[in-house]
mmCIF file of C-alpha atoms in Angstrom:
data_model
loop_
_atom_site.group_PDB
_atom_site.id
_atom_site.type_symbol
_atom_site.label_atom_id
_atom_site.label_comp_id
_atom_site.label_asym_id
_atom_site.label_seq_id
_atom_site.Cartn_x
_atom_site.Cartn_y
_atom_site.Cartn_z
ATOM 1 C CA UNK A 1 -12.311 -10.562 20.631
ATOM 2 C CA UNK A 2 -13.412 -13.759 22.826
ATOM 3 C CA UNK A 3 -10.511 -14.153 25.002
ATOM 4 C CA UNK A 4 -7.181 -12.628 25.164
ATOM 5 C CA UNK A 5 -5.623 -15.669 27.013
ATOM 6 C CA UNK A 6 -6.859 -18.125 24.866
ATOM 7 C CA UNK A 7 -3.768 -18.809 22.963
ATOM 8 C CA UNK A 8 -1.120 -18.170 25.711
ATOM 9 C CA UNK A 9 1.979 -20.346 25.241
ATOM 10 C CA UNK A 10 0.647 -21.778 21.947
ATOM 11 C CA UNK A 11 2.258 -21.344 18.369
ATOM 12 C CA UNK A 12 0.906 -20.706 14.951
ATOM 13 C CA UNK A 13 2.510 -20.303 11.586
ATOM 14 C CA UNK A 14 0.967 -17.831 9.218
ATOM 15 C CA UNK A 15 2.333 -17.562 5.779
ATOM 16 C CA UNK A 16 1.562 -14.615 3.136
ATOM 17 C CA UNK A 17 2.175 -15.280 -0.332
ATOM 18 C CA UNK A 18 2.161 -13.126 -3.651
ATOM 19 C CA UNK A 19 -1.591 -14.059 -4.592
ATOM 20 C CA UNK A 20 -3.820 -10.935 -4.359
ATOM 21 C CA UNK A 21 -5.621 -10.789 -0.930
ATOM 22 C CA UNK A 22 -2.856 -10.090 1.374
ATOM 23 C CA UNK A 23 -5.410 -8.417 3.606
ATOM 24 C CA UNK A 24 -6.487 -12.074 4.597
ATOM 25 C CA UNK A 25 -3.203 -12.902 6.116
ATOM 26 C CA UNK A 26 -2.780 -9.565 7.834
ATOM 27 C CA UNK A 27 -6.263 -9.686 9.654
ATOM 28 C CA UNK A 28 -5.756 -13.460 10.430
ATOM 29 C CA UNK A 29 -2.421 -12.740 12.048
ATOM 30 C CA UNK A 30 -4.224 -9.725 13.914
ATOM 31 C CA UNK A 31 -6.847 -11.978 15.212
ATOM 32 C CA UNK A 32 -4.419 -14.861 16.458
ATOM 33 C CA UNK A 33 -2.323 -12.062 18.316
ATOM 34 C CA UNK A 34 -5.384 -10.676 19.886
ATOM 35 C CA UNK A 35 -5.947 -14.099 21.174
ATOM 36 C CA UNK A 36 -2.910 -14.300 22.681
ATOM 37 C CA UNK A 37 -1.144 -16.800 20.266
ATOM 38 C CA UNK A 38 2.530 -16.407 19.294
ATOM 39 C CA UNK A 39 2.446 -15.838 15.572
ATOM 40 C CA UNK A 40 5.470 -16.999 13.302
ATOM 41 C CA UNK A 41 5.127 -14.973 10.111
ATOM 42 C CA UNK A 42 6.396 -15.844 6.928
ATOM 43 C CA UNK A 43 5.977 -13.720 3.787
ATOM 44 C CA UNK A 44 7.308 -14.622 0.350
ATOM 45 C CA UNK A 45 9.197 -11.938 -1.856
ATOM 46 C CA UNK A 46 6.249 -11.564 -3.924
ATOM 47 C CA UNK A 47 4.085 -11.348 -0.678
ATOM 48 C CA UNK A 48 5.969 -8.269 0.165
ATOM 49 C CA UNK A 49 5.334 -6.725 -3.177
ATOM 50 C CA UNK A 50 1.526 -7.611 -2.884
ATOM 51 C CA UNK A 51 1.514 -6.258 0.616
ATOM 52 C CA UNK A 52 3.069 -2.911 -0.781
ATOM 53 C CA UNK A 53 0.579 -2.541 -3.776
ATOM 54 C CA UNK A 54 -2.598 -3.441 -1.805
ATOM 55 C CA UNK A 55 -1.827 -2.369 1.820
ATOM 56 C CA UNK A 56 0.716 0.273 1.465
ATOM 57 C CA UNK A 57 3.195 -1.656 3.401
ATOM 58 C CA UNK A 58 7.007 -0.435 3.617
ATOM 59 C CA UNK A 59 8.846 -3.317 2.135
ATOM 60 C CA UNK A 60 12.207 -1.678 2.589
ATOM 61 C CA UNK A 61 12.253 -1.724 6.630
ATOM 62 C CA UNK A 62 10.521 -4.935 6.986
ATOM 63 C CA UNK A 63 10.760 -5.684 10.685
ATOM 64 C CA UNK A 64 9.964 -2.191 11.492
ATOM 65 C CA UNK A 65 6.954 -2.145 9.481
ATOM 66 C CA UNK A 66 5.557 -5.292 10.968
ATOM 67 C CA UNK A 67 6.059 -3.959 14.360
ATOM 68 C CA UNK A 68 4.266 -0.712 13.261
ATOM 69 C CA UNK A 69 1.312 -3.008 12.025
ATOM 70 C CA UNK A 70 1.271 -5.650 14.746
ATOM 71 C CA UNK A 71 2.874 -4.236 17.709
ATOM 72 C CA UNK A 72 1.009 -3.885 20.996
ATOM 73 C CA UNK A 73 -1.432 -6.892 20.837
ATOM 74 C CA UNK A 74 -1.880 -9.669 23.324
ATOM 75 C CA UNK A 75 0.415 -12.203 21.629
ATOM 76 C CA UNK A 76 3.648 -12.331 20.254
ATOM 77 C CA UNK A 77 4.889 -11.873 16.553
ATOM 78 C CA UNK A 78 8.164 -13.572 15.250
ATOM 79 C CA UNK A 79 9.082 -12.818 11.800
ATOM 80 C CA UNK A 80 10.880 -15.243 9.729
ATOM 81 C CA UNK A 81 12.679 -14.390 6.364
ATOM 82 C CA UNK A 82 11.440 -16.696 3.741
ATOM 83 C CA UNK A 83 14.923 -17.613 2.950
ATOM 84 C CA UNK A 84 15.826 -18.656 6.504
ATOM 85 C CA UNK A 85 15.654 -22.380 6.134
ATOM 86 C CA UNK A 86 17.152 -22.789 9.601
ATOM 87 C CA UNK A 87 14.400 -21.115 11.539
ATOM 88 C CA UNK A 88 12.589 -22.907 14.244
ATOM 89 C CA UNK A 89 9.394 -23.661 12.194
ATOM 90 C CA UNK A 90 11.538 -25.492 9.682
ATOM 91 C CA UNK A 91 11.956 -28.562 12.113
ATOM 92 C CA UNK A 92 9.154 -30.975 13.077
ATOM 93 C CA UNK A 93 10.810 -30.905 16.646
ATOM 94 C CA UNK A 94 9.311 -27.523 17.164
ATOM 95 C CA UNK A 95 5.869 -27.672 18.499
ATOM 96 C CA UNK A 96 3.826 -25.418 16.404
ATOM 97 C CA UNK A 97 -0.159 -26.044 16.547
ATOM 98 C CA UNK A 98 -0.464 -25.653 12.645
ATOM 99 C CA UNK A 99 -0.084 -23.560 9.894
ATOM 100 C CA UNK A 100 -2.261 -21.312 7.548
ATOM 101 C CA UNK A 101 -1.158 -20.065 4.332
ATOM 102 C CA UNK A 102 -3.448 -16.960 3.504
ATOM 103 C CA UNK A 103 -3.434 -16.033 0.813
ATOM 104 C CA UNK A 104 -1.814 -18.976 -1.165
ATOM 105 C CA UNK A 105 -0.589 -18.443 -4.440
ATOM 106 C CA UNK A 106 -0.946 -21.375 -7.057
ATOM 107 C CA UNK A 107 2.761 -21.391 -7.140
ATOM 108 C CA UNK A 108 3.309 -22.114 -3.439
ATOM 109 C CA UNK A 109 0.215 -24.548 -3.635
ATOM 110 C CA UNK A 110 2.054 -26.505 -6.321
ATOM 111 C CA UNK A 111 5.367 -26.520 -4.313
ATOM 112 C CA UNK A 112 3.482 -27.849 -1.256
ATOM 113 C CA UNK A 113 1.533 -30.416 -3.243
ATOM 114 C CA UNK A 114 4.821 -31.808 -4.879
ATOM 115 C CA UNK A 115 6.781 -31.841 -1.580
ATOM 116 C CA UNK A 116 9.333 -29.062 -2.776
ATOM 117 C CA UNK A 117 10.708 -27.529 0.339
ATOM 118 C CA UNK A 118 12.955 -24.873 -1.322
ATOM 119 C CA UNK A 119 12.097 -21.767 1.065
ATOM 120 C CA UNK A 120 10.819 -21.659 4.717
ATOM 121 C CA UNK A 121 7.126 -21.359 3.852
ATOM 122 C CA UNK A 122 7.013 -24.561 1.752
ATOM 123 C CA UNK A 123 9.263 -26.232 4.196
ATOM 124 C CA UNK A 124 7.093 -25.068 7.247
ATOM 125 C CA UNK A 125 4.052 -26.575 5.220
ATOM 126 C CA UNK A 126 5.991 -29.762 4.762
ATOM 127 C CA UNK A 127 6.695 -30.068 8.469
ATOM 128 C CA UNK A 128 2.934 -29.892 9.185
ATOM 129 C CA UNK A 129 2.162 -32.499 6.468
ATOM 130 C CA UNK A 130 4.890 -35.014 7.828
ATOM 131 C CA UNK A 131 3.877 -34.176 11.640
ATOM 132 C CA UNK A 132 0.287 -34.642 11.099
ATOM 133 C CA UNK A 133 -0.433 -31.352 12.141
ATOM 134 C CA UNK A 134 -3.214 -28.886 10.868
ATOM 135 C CA UNK A 135 -2.288 -27.106 7.658
ATOM 136 C CA UNK A 136 -5.109 -24.679 6.165
ATOM 137 C CA UNK A 137 -4.573 -23.036 2.647
ATOM 138 C CA UNK A 138 -6.591 -20.306 1.392
ATOM 139 C CA UNK A 139 -6.352 -20.478 -2.273
ATOM 140 C CA UNK A 140 -6.558 -17.328 -4.115
ATOM 141 C CA UNK A 141 -6.950 -17.403 -7.974
ATOM 142 C CA UNK A 142 -9.522 -17.351 -10.654
ATOM 143 C CA UNK A 143 -10.287 -18.954 -12.895
ATOM 144 C CA UNK A 144 -8.872 -22.157 -11.938
ATOM 145 C CA UNK A 145 -7.397 -24.679 -14.398
ATOM 146 C CA UNK A 146 -7.199 -28.438 -14.066
ATOM 147 C CA UNK A 147 -3.683 -28.299 -12.649
ATOM 148 C CA UNK A 148 -4.784 -26.000 -9.664
ATOM 149 C CA UNK A 149 -7.663 -28.201 -9.060
ATOM 150 C CA UNK A 150 -5.744 -31.338 -9.210
ATOM 151 C CA UNK A 151 -3.126 -30.013 -6.556
ATOM 152 C CA UNK A 152 -5.945 -29.042 -4.297
ATOM 153 C CA UNK A 153 -7.344 -32.435 -4.547
ATOM 154 C CA UNK A 154 -3.856 -33.977 -3.876
ATOM 155 C CA UNK A 155 -3.520 -31.844 -0.582
ATOM 156 C CA UNK A 156 -7.139 -32.323 0.355
ATOM 157 C CA UNK A 157 -6.619 -36.247 0.219
ATOM 158 C CA UNK A 158 -3.573 -35.624 2.607
ATOM 159 C CA UNK A 159 -5.851 -33.862 5.196
ATOM 160 C CA UNK A 160 -5.043 -30.300 4.239
ATOM 161 C CA UNK A 161 -8.030 -28.033 4.704
ATOM 162 C CA UNK A 162 -8.977 -25.895 1.873
ATOM 163 C CA UNK A 163 -10.569 -22.632 2.648
ATOM 164 C CA UNK A 164 -11.064 -20.689 -0.709
ATOM 165 C CA UNK A 165 -11.295 -16.991 -0.477
ATOM 166 C CA UNK A 166 -15.043 -17.133 -1.366
ATOM 167 C CA UNK A 167 -17.112 -14.502 0.625
ATOM 168 C CA UNK A 168 -20.687 -15.341 1.935
ATOM 169 C CA UNK A 169 -23.258 -12.451 2.257
ATOM 170 C CA UNK A 170 -26.025 -14.118 4.322
ATOM 171 C CA UNK A 171 -24.640 -12.042 7.069
ATOM 172 C CA UNK A 172 -25.232 -8.889 5.152
ATOM 173 C CA UNK A 173 -21.750 -7.397 5.108
ATOM 174 C CA UNK A 174 -21.806 -3.614 4.800
ATOM 175 C CA UNK A 175 -17.998 -2.937 4.401
ATOM 176 C CA UNK A 176 -15.004 -4.494 3.074
ATOM 177 C CA UNK A 177 -13.711 -5.257 6.625
ATOM 178 C CA UNK A 178 -16.670 -7.424 7.047
ATOM 179 C CA UNK A 179 -16.104 -9.459 4.042
ATOM 180 C CA UNK A 180 -12.521 -10.202 5.136
ATOM 181 C CA UNK A 181 -13.607 -10.930 8.685
ATOM 182 C CA UNK A 182 -15.880 -13.687 7.346
ATOM 183 C CA UNK A 183 -13.152 -15.542 5.703
ATOM 184 C CA UNK A 184 -10.880 -15.153 8.535
ATOM 185 C CA UNK A 185 -13.637 -16.573 10.690
ATOM 186 C CA UNK A 186 -14.011 -19.531 8.748
ATOM 187 C CA UNK A 187 -10.379 -20.219 8.654
ATOM 188 C CA UNK A 188 -10.532 -19.926 12.620
ATOM 189 C CA UNK A 189 -13.573 -22.158 12.634
ATOM 190 C CA UNK A 190 -11.403 -24.644 10.770
ATOM 191 C CA UNK A 191 -9.035 -24.976 13.296
ATOM 192 C CA UNK A 192 -11.198 -24.706 16.320
ATOM 193 C CA UNK A 193 -10.221 -21.321 17.524
ATOM 194 C CA UNK A 194 -13.043 -19.359 18.941
ATOM 195 C CA UNK A 195 -14.052 -15.773 17.597
ATOM 196 C CA UNK A 196 -16.741 -13.163 17.080
ATOM 197 C CA UNK A 197 -15.848 -12.122 13.557
ATOM 198 C CA UNK A 198 -19.252 -12.684 11.846
ATOM 199 C CA UNK A 199 -22.841 -13.284 12.544
ATOM 200 C CA UNK A 200 -23.520 -17.052 12.150
ATOM 201 C CA UNK A 201 -26.762 -18.343 10.231
ATOM 202 C CA UNK A 202 -29.416 -18.608 12.644
ATOM 203 C CA UNK A 203 -27.982 -16.333 15.452
ATOM 204 C CA UNK A 204 -29.889 -13.158 16.619
ATOM 205 C CA UNK A 205 -28.619 -9.846 15.762
#
């Protein structure tokens, strides 16, 4: 951890969708909390299903499970049900630093690209676009067809940062955790948050 107080008083929105790779969103939320940020967490219904399948989350007692998983860290976690369209993060008047959707399904990506704000996840992303705040998407799908690519290009032209779940191996990862940390570190680099999650090219061991 670089600095537990770096994020004091600042808010980030983290979205976890139903794409495979929920560990990316979980690890990202952990790191933001460890840096002292307030994390506003939105998880789609499909996202809860994947968290259960991939990480053994208890989706029946959601808030208690999140407290068990994320409690005791330097920052504060605020969970918003995906149907709560009246949550603070649904308004541009709420001063969030930005939003990261990790992982992002192609369905959610399509909704964001076409301005469909039919739940809190897509509404919060739409707020980032209209308020010109950072929006980072970690798309997770393979292979990609033309519609997927066109939606990514459309959002990229609007200033959205695309950080696809493509790990690197020049830092010689030895565990799955190190592979995940590399991707999370690249996300944090994109929004200018310091971290020590992976060895950078040219750094000494």
